[in-house]
Short mmCIF file of C-alpha atoms in Angstrom, two decimals:
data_model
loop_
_atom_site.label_atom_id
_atom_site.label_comp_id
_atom_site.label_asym_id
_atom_site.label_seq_id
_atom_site.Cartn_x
_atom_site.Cartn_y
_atom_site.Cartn_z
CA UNK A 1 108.00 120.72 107.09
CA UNK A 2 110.24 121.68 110.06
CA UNK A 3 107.31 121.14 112.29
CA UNK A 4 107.18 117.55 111.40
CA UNK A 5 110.55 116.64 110.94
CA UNK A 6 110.84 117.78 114.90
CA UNK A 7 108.01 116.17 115.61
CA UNK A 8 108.96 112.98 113.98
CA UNK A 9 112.71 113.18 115.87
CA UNK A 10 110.56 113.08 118.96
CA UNK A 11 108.97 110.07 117.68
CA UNK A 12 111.89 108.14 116.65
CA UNK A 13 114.81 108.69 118.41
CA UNK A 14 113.58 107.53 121.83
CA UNK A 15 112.04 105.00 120.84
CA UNK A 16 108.98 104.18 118.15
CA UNK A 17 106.52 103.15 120.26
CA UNK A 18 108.16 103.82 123.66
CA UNK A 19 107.01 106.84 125.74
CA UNK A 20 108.91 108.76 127.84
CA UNK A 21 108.00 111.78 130.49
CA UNK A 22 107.55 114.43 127.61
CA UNK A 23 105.58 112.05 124.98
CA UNK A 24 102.08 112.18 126.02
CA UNK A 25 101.73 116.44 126.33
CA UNK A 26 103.63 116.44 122.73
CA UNK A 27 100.45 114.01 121.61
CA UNK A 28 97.94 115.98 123.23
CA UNK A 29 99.54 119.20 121.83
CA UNK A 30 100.02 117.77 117.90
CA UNK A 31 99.22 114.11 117.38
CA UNK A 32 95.32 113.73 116.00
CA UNK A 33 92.58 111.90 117.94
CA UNK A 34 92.15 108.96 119.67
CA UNK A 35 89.17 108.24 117.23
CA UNK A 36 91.04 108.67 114.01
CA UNK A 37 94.13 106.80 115.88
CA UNK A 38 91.83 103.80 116.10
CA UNK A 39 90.40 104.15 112.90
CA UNK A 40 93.75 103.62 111.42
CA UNK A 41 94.80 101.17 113.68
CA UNK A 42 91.47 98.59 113.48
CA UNK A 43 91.73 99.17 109.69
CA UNK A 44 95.26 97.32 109.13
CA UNK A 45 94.49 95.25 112.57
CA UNK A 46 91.39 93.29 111.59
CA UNK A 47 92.54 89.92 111.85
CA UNK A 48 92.78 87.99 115.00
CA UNK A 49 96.24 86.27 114.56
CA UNK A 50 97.43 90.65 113.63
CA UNK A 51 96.21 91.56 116.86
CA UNK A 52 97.80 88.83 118.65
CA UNK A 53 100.88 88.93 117.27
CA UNK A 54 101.14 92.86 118.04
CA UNK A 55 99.92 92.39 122.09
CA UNK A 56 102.99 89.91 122.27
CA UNK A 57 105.24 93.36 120.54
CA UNK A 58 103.45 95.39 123.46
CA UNK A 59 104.74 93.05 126.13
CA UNK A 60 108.17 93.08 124.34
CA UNK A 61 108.44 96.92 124.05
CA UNK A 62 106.48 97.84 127.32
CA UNK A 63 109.38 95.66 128.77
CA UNK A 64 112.37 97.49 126.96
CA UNK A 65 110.73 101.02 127.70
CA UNK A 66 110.47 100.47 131.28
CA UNK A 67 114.03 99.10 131.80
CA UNK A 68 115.53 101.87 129.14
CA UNK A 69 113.84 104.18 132.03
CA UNK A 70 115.19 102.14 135.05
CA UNK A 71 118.56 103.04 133.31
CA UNK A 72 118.06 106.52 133.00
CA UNK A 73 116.46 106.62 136.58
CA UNK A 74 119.95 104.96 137.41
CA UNK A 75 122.21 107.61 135.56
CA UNK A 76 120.55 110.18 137.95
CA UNK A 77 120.58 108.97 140.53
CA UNK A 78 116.79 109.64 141.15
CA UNK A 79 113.65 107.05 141.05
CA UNK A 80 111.04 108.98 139.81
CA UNK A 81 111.37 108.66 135.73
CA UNK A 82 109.35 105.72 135.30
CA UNK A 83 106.94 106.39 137.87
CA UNK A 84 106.36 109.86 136.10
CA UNK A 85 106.29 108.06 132.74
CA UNK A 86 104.25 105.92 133.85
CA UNK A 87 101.37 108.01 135.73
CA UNK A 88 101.59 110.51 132.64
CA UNK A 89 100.94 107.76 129.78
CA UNK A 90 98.49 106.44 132.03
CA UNK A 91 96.88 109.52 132.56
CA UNK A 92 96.69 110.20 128.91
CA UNK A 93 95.46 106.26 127.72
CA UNK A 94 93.02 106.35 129.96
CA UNK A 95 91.08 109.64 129.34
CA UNK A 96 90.36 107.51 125.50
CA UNK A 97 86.65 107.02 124.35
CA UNK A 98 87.72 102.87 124.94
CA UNK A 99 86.19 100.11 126.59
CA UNK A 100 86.68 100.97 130.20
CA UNK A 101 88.09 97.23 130.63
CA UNK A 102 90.37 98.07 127.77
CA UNK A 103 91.86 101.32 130.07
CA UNK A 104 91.58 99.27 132.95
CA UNK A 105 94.19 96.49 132.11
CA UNK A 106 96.24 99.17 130.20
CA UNK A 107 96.89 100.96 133.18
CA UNK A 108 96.94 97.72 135.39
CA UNK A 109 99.77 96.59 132.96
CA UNK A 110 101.78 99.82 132.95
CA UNK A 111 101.90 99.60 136.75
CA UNK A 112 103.53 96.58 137.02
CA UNK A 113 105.99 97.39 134.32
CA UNK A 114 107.32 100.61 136.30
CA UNK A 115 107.74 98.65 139.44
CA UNK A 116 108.33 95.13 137.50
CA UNK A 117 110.94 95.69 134.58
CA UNK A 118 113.64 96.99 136.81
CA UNK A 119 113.72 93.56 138.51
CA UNK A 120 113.21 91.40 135.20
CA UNK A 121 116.05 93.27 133.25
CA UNK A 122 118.93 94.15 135.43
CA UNK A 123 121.75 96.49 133.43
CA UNK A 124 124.20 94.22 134.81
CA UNK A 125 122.50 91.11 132.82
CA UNK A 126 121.66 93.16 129.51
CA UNK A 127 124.68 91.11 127.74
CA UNK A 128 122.72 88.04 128.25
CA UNK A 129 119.44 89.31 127.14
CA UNK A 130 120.80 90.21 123.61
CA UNK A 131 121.37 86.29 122.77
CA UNK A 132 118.12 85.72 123.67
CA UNK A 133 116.69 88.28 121.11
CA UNK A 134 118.82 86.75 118.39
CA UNK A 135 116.53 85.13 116.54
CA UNK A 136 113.49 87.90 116.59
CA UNK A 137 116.30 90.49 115.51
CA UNK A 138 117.07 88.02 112.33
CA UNK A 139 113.60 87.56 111.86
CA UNK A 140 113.16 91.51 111.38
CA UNK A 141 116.12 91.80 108.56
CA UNK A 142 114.55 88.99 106.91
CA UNK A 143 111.45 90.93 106.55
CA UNK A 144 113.74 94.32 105.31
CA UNK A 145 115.70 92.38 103.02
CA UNK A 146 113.50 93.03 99.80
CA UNK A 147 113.41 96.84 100.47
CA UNK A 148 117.26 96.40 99.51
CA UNK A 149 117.02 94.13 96.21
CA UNK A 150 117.62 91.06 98.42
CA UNK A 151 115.79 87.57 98.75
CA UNK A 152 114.85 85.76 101.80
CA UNK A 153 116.95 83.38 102.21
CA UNK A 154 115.51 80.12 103.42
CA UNK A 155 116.32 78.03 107.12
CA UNK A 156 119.89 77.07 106.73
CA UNK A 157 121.04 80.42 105.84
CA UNK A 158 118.66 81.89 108.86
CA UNK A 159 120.57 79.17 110.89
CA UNK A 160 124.43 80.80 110.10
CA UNK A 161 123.30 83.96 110.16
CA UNK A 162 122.12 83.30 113.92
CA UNK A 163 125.52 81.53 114.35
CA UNK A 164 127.32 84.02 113.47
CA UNK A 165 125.58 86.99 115.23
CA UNK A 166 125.93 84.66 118.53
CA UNK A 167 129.54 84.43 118.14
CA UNK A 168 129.75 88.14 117.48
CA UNK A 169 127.79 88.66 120.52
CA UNK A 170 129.77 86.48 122.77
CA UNK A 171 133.32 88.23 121.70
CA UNK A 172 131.82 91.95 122.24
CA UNK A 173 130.55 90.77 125.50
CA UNK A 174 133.81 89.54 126.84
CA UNK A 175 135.43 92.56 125.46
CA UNK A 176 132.68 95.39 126.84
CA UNK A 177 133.42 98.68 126.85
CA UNK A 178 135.64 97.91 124.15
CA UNK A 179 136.13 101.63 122.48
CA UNK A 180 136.44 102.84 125.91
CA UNK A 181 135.22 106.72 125.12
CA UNK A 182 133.23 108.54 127.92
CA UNK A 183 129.78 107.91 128.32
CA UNK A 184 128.79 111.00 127.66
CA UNK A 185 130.36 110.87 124.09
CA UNK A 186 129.01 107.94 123.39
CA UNK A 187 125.69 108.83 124.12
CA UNK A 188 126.07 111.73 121.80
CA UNK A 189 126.94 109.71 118.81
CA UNK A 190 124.45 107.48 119.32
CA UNK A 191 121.33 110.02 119.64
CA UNK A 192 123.08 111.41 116.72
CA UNK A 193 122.73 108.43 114.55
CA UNK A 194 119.53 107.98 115.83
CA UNK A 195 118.52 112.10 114.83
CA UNK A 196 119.69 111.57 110.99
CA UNK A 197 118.54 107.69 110.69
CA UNK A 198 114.93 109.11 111.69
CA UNK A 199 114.99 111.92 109.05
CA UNK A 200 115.99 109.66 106.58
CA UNK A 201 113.13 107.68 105.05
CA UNK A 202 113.59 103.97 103.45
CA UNK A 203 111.66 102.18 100.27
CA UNK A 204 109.03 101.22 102.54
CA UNK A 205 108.39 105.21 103.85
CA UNK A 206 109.50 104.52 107.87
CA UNK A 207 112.64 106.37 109.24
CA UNK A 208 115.73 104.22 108.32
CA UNK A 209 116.46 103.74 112.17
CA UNK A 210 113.72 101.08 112.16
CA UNK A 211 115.29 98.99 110.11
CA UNK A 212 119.29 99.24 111.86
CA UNK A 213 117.68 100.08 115.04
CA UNK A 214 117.46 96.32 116.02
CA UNK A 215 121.33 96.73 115.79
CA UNK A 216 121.62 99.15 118.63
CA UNK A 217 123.20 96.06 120.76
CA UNK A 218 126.60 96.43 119.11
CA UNK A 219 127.32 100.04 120.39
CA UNK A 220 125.43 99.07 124.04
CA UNK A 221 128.28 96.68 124.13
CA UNK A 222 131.41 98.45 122.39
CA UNK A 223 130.15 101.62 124.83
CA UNK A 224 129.03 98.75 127.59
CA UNK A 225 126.02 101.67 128.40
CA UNK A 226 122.74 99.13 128.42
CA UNK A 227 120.34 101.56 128.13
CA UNK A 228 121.41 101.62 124.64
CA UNK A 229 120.50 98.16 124.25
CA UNK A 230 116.65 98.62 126.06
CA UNK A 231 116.02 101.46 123.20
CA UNK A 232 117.31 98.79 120.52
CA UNK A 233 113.90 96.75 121.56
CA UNK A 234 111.81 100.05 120.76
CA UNK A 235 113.21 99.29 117.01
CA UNK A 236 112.77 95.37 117.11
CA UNK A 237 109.47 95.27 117.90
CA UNK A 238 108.42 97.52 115.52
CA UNK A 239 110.08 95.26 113.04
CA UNK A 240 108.15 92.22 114.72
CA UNK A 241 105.02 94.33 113.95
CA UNK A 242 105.88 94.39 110.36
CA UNK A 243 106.58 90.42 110.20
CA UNK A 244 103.30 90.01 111.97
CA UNK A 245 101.55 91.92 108.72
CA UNK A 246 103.75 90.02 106.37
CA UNK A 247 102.47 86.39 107.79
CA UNK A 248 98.91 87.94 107.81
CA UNK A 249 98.65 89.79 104.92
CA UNK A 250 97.67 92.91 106.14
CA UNK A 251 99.08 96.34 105.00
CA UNK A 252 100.94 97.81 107.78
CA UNK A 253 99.90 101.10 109.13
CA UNK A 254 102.87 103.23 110.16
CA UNK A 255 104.23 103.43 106.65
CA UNK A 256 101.28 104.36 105.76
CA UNK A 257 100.31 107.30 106.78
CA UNK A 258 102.00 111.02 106.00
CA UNK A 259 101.00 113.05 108.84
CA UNK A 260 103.16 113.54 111.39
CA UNK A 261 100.14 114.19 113.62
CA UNK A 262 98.83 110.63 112.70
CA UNK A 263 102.73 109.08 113.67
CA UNK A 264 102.32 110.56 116.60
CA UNK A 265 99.26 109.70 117.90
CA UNK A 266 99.78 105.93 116.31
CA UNK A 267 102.74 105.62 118.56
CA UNK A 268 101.00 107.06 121.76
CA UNK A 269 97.83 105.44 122.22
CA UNK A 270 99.58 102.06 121.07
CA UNK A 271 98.75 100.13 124.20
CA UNK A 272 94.58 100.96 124.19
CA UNK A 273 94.95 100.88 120.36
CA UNK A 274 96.02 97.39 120.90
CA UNK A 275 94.12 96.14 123.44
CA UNK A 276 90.92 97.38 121.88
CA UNK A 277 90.97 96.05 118.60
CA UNK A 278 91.25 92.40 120.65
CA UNK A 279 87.96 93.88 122.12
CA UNK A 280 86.59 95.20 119.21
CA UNK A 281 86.72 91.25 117.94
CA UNK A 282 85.19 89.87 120.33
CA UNK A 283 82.18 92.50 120.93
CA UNK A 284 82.03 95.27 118.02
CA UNK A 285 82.90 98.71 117.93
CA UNK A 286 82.70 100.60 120.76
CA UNK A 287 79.99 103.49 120.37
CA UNK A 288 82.17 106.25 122.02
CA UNK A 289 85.25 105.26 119.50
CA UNK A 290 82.98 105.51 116.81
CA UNK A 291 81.16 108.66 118.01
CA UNK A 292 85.05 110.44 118.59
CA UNK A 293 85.73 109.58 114.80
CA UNK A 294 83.01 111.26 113.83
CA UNK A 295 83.14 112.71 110.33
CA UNK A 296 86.70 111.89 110.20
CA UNK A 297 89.07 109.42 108.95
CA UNK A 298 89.59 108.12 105.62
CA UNK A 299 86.92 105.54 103.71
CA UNK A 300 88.92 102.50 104.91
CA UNK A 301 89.02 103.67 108.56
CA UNK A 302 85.36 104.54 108.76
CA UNK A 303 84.18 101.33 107.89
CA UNK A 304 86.38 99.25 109.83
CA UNK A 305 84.34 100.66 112.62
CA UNK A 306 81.32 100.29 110.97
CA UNK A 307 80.41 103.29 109.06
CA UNK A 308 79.22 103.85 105.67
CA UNK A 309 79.35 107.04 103.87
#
């Protein structure tokens, strides 16, 4: 139980589906295999309009996790985090049993973001990105909002609700830094909401920092520290993955598994995971995929690659 519940804080708080320098020897060490990773993954991700919807929530987090490391790169003055990240992920996605073309663009695409994301999402224009991201944030509550006895409300009541968060958004951002603590405190209580909201589980059995994550843009500004904000992407796109198996009817796969192992590797190999089941679609399973499952994996999982028992 303790192993997981550190395991899963190494999940969570940096970020659901970002990676960071330490991420991919923690998977190799105790997430589960690429094949039963896939398994999972092609067995909620079967539907074309899924799959799409969760490469445009790669391109969104890819883009957050890149300039959350640009930030952290700045803090120290050094520029070797995200190159390291990067090399080390890449390393890691493209040792998989996938498609070689699959690794290929995978790496391709977490080159450009190390050199790219940096130039595309300044820290000194983070106030301006958050009004942009408006509308996906509301459309993330509107998927939580039966997990806490609530309907959906319909447009108009979308429409205030964005309203209102803009004008919320344009008064912290002429007041930044309002709380004016020390950075260094306010970095603490922010990794320490993160710690307890991701050992804190919800109705739908994810960490309760995916569903106020998406709200991490009200401390970036009341601290005015926009790495704060980049990490708050991790969380909305993980929520945009959710809405994408709400329009498509498609059980979603993080909430469903139990192993911590399984989180783990889910989270890692997200990218290929991604980018193969587009592949998969197109051509079939891949034969070394199916070969690394093996004997593994539960019913579902074996034959969404093909496999009957």
């Amino acid at each position: 139980m303790a192993t997981s519940s550190l395991v899963r804080l190494c999940i969570y708080v940096p970020g659901t589906f970002y990676c960071n320098p330490f991420k991919p020897f923690l998977n190799a060490v105790a997430g589960s295999s690429y094949g039963i990773a896939y398994g999972h993954f092609r067995r909620d991700h079967s539907d074309p309009l899924n799959v799409w919807l969760h490469v445009g929530c790669l391109f969104l987090q890819i883009f957050g996790n890149f300039a959350l490391l640009d930030c952290l790169d700045r803090t120290l003055g050094t520029r070797s985090v995200a190159p390291f990240t990067a090399a080390a992920w890449a390393l890691a996605l493209g040792r998989t049993p996938s498609p070689p073309s699959v690794r290929a663009f995978t790496i391709a695409l977490l080159a450009v973001a190390s050199r790219g994301c940096a130039a595309l999402a300044p820290s000194e224009s983070y106030a301006w990105l958050m009004l942009l991201t408006g509308p996906l944030e509301l459309t993330c509550y509107w998927l939580y909002l039966p997990d806490h006895n609530l309907k959906r409300p319909g447009a108009p009541w979308f429409c205030a609700a964005l309203a209102a968060r803009t004008a919320f958004c344009l008064f912290l951002r002429d007041h930044v830094g309002l709380l004016g603590v020390a950075p260094a405190v306010g970095a603490a209580g922010v990794v320490a909401l993160l710690m307890v909201g991701s050992l804190v589980r919800s109705r739908n059995n994810l960490p309760l920092v995916s569903q106020f994550g998406s709200l991490l843009w009200i401390p970036a500004l009341l601290l005015d520290q926009p790495w704060v904000y980049f990490l708050s992407l991790s969380f909305m796109g993980a929520g945009l993955q959710g809405v994408a198996h709400e329009i498509t009817r498609q059980k979603g796969t993080l909430n469903q598994l139990t192993d911590a192992g399984y989180e783990l590797a889910h989270t890692s190999f997200f990218p290929v995971l991604t980018l193969q089941s587009l592949h998969h679609s197109s051509f079939g399973p891949y034969p070394a995929t199916v070969k690394a499952l093996g004997t593994h994996g539960d019913a579902r999982s074996r034959r969404a690659l093909g496999l009957r028992d």
